[in-house]
Every structure is written in structure tokens, then in C-alpha cells.
Coordinates of C-alpha atoms in Angstrom, one line a residue:
V75 CA -2.5 10.4 45.6
A76 CA -5.5 8.6 47.1
L77 CA -6.9 5.2 46.3
T78 CA -10.5 4.2 47.3
H79 CA -12.1 0.9 46.5
D80 CA -14.9 -1.4 47.4
V81 CA -14.5 -5.1 46.5
T82 CA -16.8 -8.1 46.9
L83 CA -15.1 -11.5 46.7
G84 CA -16.7 -14.8 45.6
E85 CA -17.4 -16.7 42.4
V86 CA -17.9 -13.3 41.0
V87 CA -15.4 -10.6 42.0
Q88 CA -16.9 -7.1 41.6
G89 CA -16.7 -3.6 43.0
N90 CA -15.3 -0.2 42.2
A91 CA -12.0 1.6 42.5
A92 CA -10.9 5.2 42.1
V93 CA -7.5 6.9 42.1
T94 CA -7.2 10.6 42.5
A95 CA -4.1 12.8 42.5
T96 CA -3.8 16.5 43.4
G97 CA -0.8 18.9 43.3
T98 CA 0.6 17.4 40.1
P99 CA 2.3 19.8 37.6
Y100 CA -0.8 19.4 35.4
G101 CA -3.5 19.8 37.9
P102 CA -5.8 17.3 39.5
A103 CA -6.3 13.9 38.0
E104 CA -8.8 11.1 38.5
V105 CA -9.5 7.6 37.3
A106 CA -12.5 5.6 38.5
T107 CA -14.3 2.5 37.3
D108 CA -16.7 -0.2 38.4
F109 CA -15.5 -3.8 37.6
R110 CA -16.8 -7.3 37.5
L111 CA -14.8 -10.5 37.0
E112 CA -16.9 -13.6 36.3
G113 CA -14.9 -16.6 35.1
Q114 CA -12.8 -15.3 32.2
A115 CA -15.0 -12.3 31.5
L116 CA -13.8 -8.9 32.9
T117 CA -16.1 -6.0 32.6
L118 CA -15.2 -2.4 33.3
S119 CA -18.2 -0.1 33.5
D120 CA -18.8 3.6 34.4
L121 CA -15.2 4.1 33.5
R122 CA -14.1 7.8 33.9
A123 CA -10.8 9.5 33.7
E124 CA -10.0 13.2 33.9
L125 CA -6.8 15.2 33.4
L126 CA -6.0 18.6 31.9
D127 CA -9.7 19.5 31.3
T128 CA -10.0 16.3 29.3
I129 CA -12.6 13.7 30.2
A130 CA -12.8 10.1 29.1
T131 CA -15.9 8.0 29.8
G132 CA -17.0 4.5 28.7
G133 CA -16.8 0.8 29.4
V134 CA -15.3 -2.4 28.0
R135 CA -15.8 -6.2 28.3
V136 CA -12.8 -8.4 27.8
N137 CA -12.6 -12.2 27.3
L138 CA -9.4 -13.0 29.1
D139 CA -9.0 -16.3 27.2
T140 CA -9.1 -14.8 23.8
M141 CA -8.3 -11.2 24.8
L142 CA -11.1 -10.1 22.5
A143 CA -12.9 -6.9 23.7
E144 CA -16.0 -5.0 23.0
G145 CA -17.0 -1.6 24.3
S146 CA -16.5 2.1 23.8
L147 CA -14.6 5.1 25.1
E148 CA -15.4 8.8 24.5
V149 CA -12.8 11.4 25.0
A150 CA -13.5 15.1 25.1
A151 CA -10.8 17.8 25.3
S152 CA -12.8 21.0 25.4
D153 CA -9.8 23.4 25.7
L154 CA -6.5 22.3 24.3
S155 CA -4.8 25.3 25.9
A156 CA -4.6 23.1 29.0
F157 CA -1.9 21.1 27.1
S158 CA 0.2 24.2 26.3
D159 CA 2.7 23.7 29.2
L160 CA 3.1 20.0 28.4
A161 CA 3.6 20.7 24.6
G162 CA 5.9 23.7 25.3
E163 CA 3.9 25.7 22.8
P164 CA 0.7 27.7 23.0
L165 CA -2.2 25.5 21.9
L166 CA -5.8 26.4 21.1
G167 CA -9.0 24.5 20.1
S168 CA -11.1 21.5 21.1
M169 CA -11.1 17.9 20.1
T170 CA -13.3 14.8 20.7
A171 CA -12.4 11.1 20.1
D172 CA -14.6 8.0 20.1
V173 CA -13.1 4.5 20.2
T174 CA -15.4 1.5 19.6
L175 CA -14.3 -2.1 20.0
T176 CA -16.3 -5.0 18.5
R177 CA -15.6 -8.7 18.1
P178 CA -17.6 -10.0 15.2
E179 CA -17.0 -13.6 14.1
A180 CA -14.3 -14.0 16.8
R181 CA -12.1 -11.3 15.5
Q182 CA -11.1 -8.0 17.1
D183 CA -12.2 -4.9 15.2
A184 CA -11.8 -1.3 16.3
T185 CA -12.9 2.1 15.1
L186 CA -11.5 5.6 16.0
Q187 CA -13.3 8.8 15.2
L188 CA -11.8 12.2 15.7
E189 CA -13.2 15.7 15.4
G190 CA -11.5 19.0 16.1
T191 CA -12.4 22.7 15.9
G192 CA -10.3 25.8 15.9
I193 CA -7.0 24.0 16.5
S194 CA -3.7 25.9 16.4
G195 CA -0.2 25.4 17.6
F196 CA 3.4 25.0 16.5
G197 CA 2.9 27.7 13.8
A198 CA -0.1 25.9 12.2
S199 CA -3.8 26.1 12.4
V200 CA -6.9 24.3 11.1
A201 CA -10.5 25.4 11.4
E202 CA -12.1 22.0 11.2
V203 CA -10.6 18.4 11.3
A204 CA -12.4 15.1 11.1
G205 CA -10.8 11.6 10.9
T206 CA -11.8 8.0 11.0
V207 CA -9.6 4.8 11.3
S208 CA -11.2 1.4 11.2
V209 CA -9.1 -1.8 11.9
Q210 CA -10.3 -5.3 11.2
D211 CA -8.9 -8.4 12.8
A212 CA -6.4 -6.4 14.9
L213 CA -5.1 -9.5 16.7
G214 CA -4.9 -11.7 13.6
T215 CA -4.3 -10.5 10.1
P216 CA -5.0 -6.8 10.5
S217 CA -6.3 -4.5 7.7
A218 CA -7.4 -0.9 8.0
A219 CA -9.3 1.9 6.3
Y220 CA -9.0 5.5 7.1
G221 CA -10.2 9.0 6.1
L222 CA -9.2 12.5 7.0
T223 CA -10.7 15.9 6.2
L224 CA -9.1 19.3 7.0
E225 CA -10.7 22.6 6.3
G226 CA -9.2 26.1 6.6
A227 CA -5.6 25.0 7.2
A228 CA -2.7 27.4 7.5
A229 CA 1.1 27.1 8.2
Q230 CA 4.2 29.2 7.4
G231 CA 2.2 31.8 5.5
A232 CA 0.5 29.3 3.3
T233 CA -3.2 28.4 3.3
V234 CA -5.2 25.4 2.1
D235 CA -9.0 25.5 1.8
Q236 CA -9.6 21.8 2.1
V237 CA -7.8 18.4 2.3
E238 CA -9.5 15.0 1.9
V239 CA -7.6 11.8 2.3
T240 CA -8.9 8.2 2.1
G241 CA -7.1 4.9 2.0
T242 CA -6.9 1.3 2.9
A243 CA -4.1 -1.1 4.1
A244 CA -4.1 -4.8 4.1
D245 CA -2.1 -7.8 5.5
L246 CA -0.2 -5.4 7.9
T247 CA 1.7 -8.2 9.6
G248 CA 2.5 -10.2 6.5
T249 CA 2.9 -8.7 3.0
P250 CA 1.5 -5.2 3.5
S251 CA -0.2 -3.3 0.7
A252 CA -1.7 0.1 0.8
Q253 CA -3.9 2.3 -1.3
A254 CA -4.5 6.0 -0.8
R255 CA -6.2 9.0 -2.4
A256 CA -5.8 12.7 -1.5
V257 CA -7.5 15.8 -2.9
I258 CA -6.2 19.2 -1.9
E259 CA -8.1 22.4 -2.9
G260 CA -7.2 26.1 -2.7
I261 CA -3.5 26.2 -2.0
S262 CA -2.1 29.7 -1.7
A263 CA 1.3 31.0 -0.6
P264 CA 1.1 34.8 -1.0
E265 CA 4.7 35.4 0.0
Y266 CA 5.8 33.6 -3.2
E267 CA 2.8 34.7 -5.2
A268 CA 2.0 31.1 -5.7
Q269 CA -1.3 29.2 -5.8
V270 CA -2.7 25.8 -6.9
E271 CA -6.4 25.4 -7.5
R272 CA -6.5 21.6 -7.0
V273 CA -4.2 18.6 -6.5
E274 CA -5.2 15.0 -6.7
L275 CA -2.9 12.1 -5.6
E276 CA -3.4 8.4 -5.9
L277 CA -1.1 5.7 -4.5
D278 CA -1.2 1.9 -4.9
A279 CA 1.6 0.0 -3.3
E280 CA 2.3 -3.7 -2.6
D281 CA 4.8 -5.9 -0.7
L282 CA 6.0 -2.9 1.3
L283 CA 8.3 -4.8 3.5
G284 CA 9.8 -7.1 0.9
A285 CA 10.2 -5.9 -2.7
P286 CA 8.0 -2.9 -2.8
R287 CA 6.3 -2.0 -6.1
G288 CA 3.5 0.4 -6.9
T289 CA 2.2 3.3 -8.8
V290 CA 1.7 7.0 -7.9
E291 CA -0.4 9.5 -9.9
V292 CA -0.4 13.2 -9.2
S293 CA -2.5 15.8 -11.1
A294 CA -2.7 19.5 -10.5
S295 CA -4.6 22.4 -12.1
G296 CA -4.5 26.1 -11.9
L297 CA -0.8 26.5 -10.9
G298 CA 0.8 29.9 -10.7
G299 CA 3.7 31.6 -9.1
Q300 CA 6.3 34.4 -9.7
G301 CA 4.5 35.4 -13.0
A302 CA 4.3 31.8 -14.4
T303 CA 1.2 29.8 -14.9
V304 CA 0.4 26.2 -15.8
E305 CA -3.1 25.1 -16.6
T306 CA -2.6 21.4 -15.8
L307 CA 0.2 19.1 -14.6
T308 CA 0.2 15.3 -14.5
L309 CA 2.9 13.1 -13.0
T310 CA 2.8 9.3 -13.0
F311 CA 5.3 6.8 -11.6
D312 CA 5.3 3.0 -11.8
G313 CA 8.1 1.3 -9.9
E314 CA 9.2 -2.1 -8.8
N315 CA 11.7 -3.8 -6.4
L316 CA 12.3 -0.3 -5.0
I317 CA 14.7 -1.4 -2.2
E318 CA 17.2 -3.8 -3.8
A319 CA 17.2 -3.0 -7.5
P320 CA 14.9 -0.2 -8.1
A321 CA 13.3 0.2 -11.6
G322 CA 10.5 2.3 -12.8
T323 CA 8.9 4.6 -15.3
A324 CA 8.0 8.3 -14.7
T325 CA 5.9 10.5 -17.0
L326 CA 5.4 14.3 -16.6
T327 CA 3.0 16.2 -18.8
V328 CA 2.2 19.9 -18.5
R329 CA -0.3 21.9 -20.5
G330 CA -0.9 25.6 -21.0
V331 CA 2.5 26.9 -19.7
A332 CA 3.1 30.7 -19.7
A333 CA 6.1 32.5 -18.3
Q334 CA 7.9 35.8 -19.0
G335 CA 6.1 36.2 -22.4
A336 CA 6.8 32.6 -23.5
T337 CA 4.1 29.9 -23.9
V338 CA 4.1 26.2 -24.4
E339 CA 0.9 24.4 -25.4
Q340 CA 2.0 21.0 -24.1
A341 CA 5.2 19.2 -23.0
T342 CA 5.8 15.6 -22.0
V343 CA 8.8 13.9 -20.5
E344 CA 9.0 10.1 -20.0
V345 CA 11.9 8.5 -18.2
E346 CA 12.5 4.8 -17.7
G347 CA 15.3 3.4 -15.5
A348 CA 16.5 0.0 -14.3
D349 CA 18.9 -1.2 -11.6
L350 CA 19.2 2.3 -10.4
I351 CA 21.5 1.6 -7.5
A352 CA 24.1 -0.9 -8.9
A353 CA 24.4 -0.4 -12.6
P354 CA 21.8 2.2 -13.7
S355 CA 20.6 2.3 -17.2
G356 CA 17.7 4.1 -18.7
T357 CA 16.0 6.0 -21.5
A358 CA 14.3 9.3 -21.7
E359 CA 11.9 10.8 -24.3
F360 CA 10.6 14.4 -24.4
S361 CA 8.2 16.3 -26.7
A362 CA 6.8 19.8 -26.7
Q363 CA 4.3 21.4 -29.0
G364 CA 3.2 25.0 -29.7
I365 CA 6.3 26.8 -28.3
E366 CA 6.3 30.6 -28.7
A367 CA 8.9 33.0 -27.3
A368 CA 10.5 36.3 -28.4
G369 CA 8.5 36.3 -31.7
I370 CA 9.6 32.8 -32.7
R371 CA 7.2 29.9 -32.9
V372 CA 8.3 26.2 -32.8
A373 CA 5.6 23.8 -33.8
A374 CA 7.3 20.7 -32.3
L375 CA 10.4 19.9 -30.3
S376 CA 11.2 16.3 -29.4
G377 CA 14.1 14.0 -28.6
E378 CA 15.2 10.9 -26.8
A379 CA 18.3 9.7 -24.9
Q380 CA 19.5 6.4 -23.6
G381 CA 22.4 5.3 -21.4
T382 CA 23.7 2.1 -19.9
D383 CA 26.0 1.3 -16.9
L384 CA 25.9 5.0 -16.0
L385 CA 28.1 4.6 -12.9
G386 CA 30.7 2.4 -14.7
A387 CA 31.6 2.0 -18.4
A388 CA 28.9 4.4 -19.4
E389 CA 27.5 4.5 -22.9
G390 CA 24.8 6.7 -24.3
S391 CA 23.3 8.6 -27.1
A392 CA 20.9 11.5 -27.6
T393 CA 18.8 12.9 -30.4
V394 CA 17.0 16.3 -30.6
R395 CA 14.6 17.2 -33.3
V396 CA 12.9 20.6 -34.0
E397 CA 10.2 21.1 -36.6
D398 CA 8.6 24.1 -38.3
V399 CA 10.4 27.0 -36.7
S400 CA 9.1 30.4 -37.9
G401 CA 9.7 34.0 -37.0
D402 CA 10.5 37.4 -38.4
A403 CA 14.1 36.5 -39.3
V404 CA 14.2 32.7 -39.1
S405 CA 12.5 29.8 -40.8
V406 CA 13.4 26.1 -40.4
D407 CA 11.4 23.2 -41.7
R408 CA 13.2 20.5 -39.7
A409 CA 16.5 20.1 -37.9
T410 CA 18.1 17.1 -36.1
L411 CA 21.0 16.8 -33.7
A412 CA 22.4 13.5 -32.7
V413 CA 25.3 12.7 -30.3
E414 CA 26.9 9.5 -29.0
G415 CA 29.4 9.0 -26.2
T416 CA 31.2 6.4 -24.1
N417 CA 33.2 6.6 -20.9

């Protein structure tokens, strides 16, 4: 390891410094910068660092009174295979990262931008990746926005054409909240003869460190696997107080179901639960229309169930109804089955 420096002392302290190392397990390394200290303003310019075929360049100016900084840093890793020994796995690809620091209106903001090409390792690969993270008021009441795009991803025999994720987060040191949206297209798992044309996910959550509450919505289209297909699937969940006394409602709807010669035009299940840890109780409702199987058609099937104190003195009831059943050897206009029970 070698240190070289040139310093001029006075009201303004300025100069340059460089540290180089050779014979390390990861090859030669170098860090060098010019610096200037004037009062409480520290400036690092012509900053350069190099290790494992990765080069970082840039500069920054810091107010030592407020610790607010402005500047930029560019990092380029042209060959990720240089990190293979460190990772313990063969790596391939290239990546760049740009960090920008700004201090508008006496607050600390920061932005990170990432891009990568032909990345592979740990049994996974991605043709293109791009991401952005922006943070506002990092030293005060931080909030953030982010985005991520992946193209041509593959892992464990499955492939994904494209993934796009966007989101925001607010009040990260107080009462955090978060919103996110993801779109995934072209999912395929040939080993299981499975595929999904498109998946959309939306998340809205509040009070994440206190009494979390929020909603999740998932929709998918063009599902198939093992000889079964589903045209569309939608799942929604709305929950509250998810740590201490979780409660929530979930609804699942599927349309255009076909499997082993049986078909269902539409089916919906809705479940509502309360106090799910201590004394769970809840209700469930289901309905299905246009059921056909083995030459029998059922126009409608529906029912509901409810239960209280399910871990203690449980009580519950359930009702199932079937309407307009028809087939070669069967015909039923309407039938109902109801049961009740207690523990």
C-alpha cells in the first residue's frame, strides 16, 4: 500500500491524495482525489477509485455545518466476471450506476440510476435492467420514489419477458406509508407446462411500523398449466391492524376456467375475518356460474358460511345452494343444504 499526497496549509487547506494497493486478492486498487477545505465547505474533486475492473469518478461538496452535500459519482463495471471470486459464483455482464446529490431548499436529495446488460449469476440471468431511486429530504423526513425495469429474465427454467415496478414511500422515519405497482408480462415455465400472459399488482399500505393497514390488488390473464386454463384471475385484499389484531377482506374471482373437460364461466369467493390471532371470526361467500362437467350443467352454485371464536368455543353455520342442474339422467331446479355446529 502506498500513500502520496500534496497539501497546502493556510486559511484554505487544499491539495491532493492518492492511495494505491497492489498484490491484493482482488488485484490492484486505487483511490485518488483533489480536496479543498475553506471554512466549513469541503470539496472533493477529480475523485477516482478503481478496483476489480470497476471505475468510479466524480466529485462532491459538503457543508460540514449542515452535512448537506451536492455532487455526483459515476460507477462503471464493464465486466462483472471480475467479481466472480468474491461472489463465489460465476458472474457475467456489465453495469453502470450514477449517484447525484442535490440540496434544494436546504434539504438533502439524492438520486441513483442503474443500468445493466447481459447479467447472469446464481442460476439467474437478465438481458437488460434499469432502475431509479430518488430520495427527498434524506436527513429530515425522507420520502422516496423508485422504478425498475427488467427484460429477458430467466431463473430455474422459468422465463419472464418483462417486469416493470414503480412505487413511492413517504415519512420513512415517522409513520411510513408505501405505494407500489408492478406489471409482469410473458411468464413461462416449460417444465410445468405453465404460462401467464400478464400479471398486474398494486399495493397501498399505511402506518407500516404501527398498526399496518392497506390494500393489495392482483390481476392475471392468460393462465395455463398442466392442461388447465384460466382466462382472468383477480384477487383483492383489504386489511387493517395487521400486527396486533389482524382483520381483513379478501375476494378472488376467476373467469373462463377449463380443466380436464370441465368448464366454469365465473367463480367468486369472498372471505372476511376479524381478530385473526386471538379470537378469530369470519364469514365466507362463494358463487359460481356456468359449470359444465361430464355432461352435466349447473347454472349456478352459491353458498355462505360464518363462524365465531374459531379457536375457542367455536360456533358456525354453512349453506350451499345449487340451481338449474341438467344432464342426460339428472334434472334439479333448486336444492339447498344447511348445517350448523358448535364446539
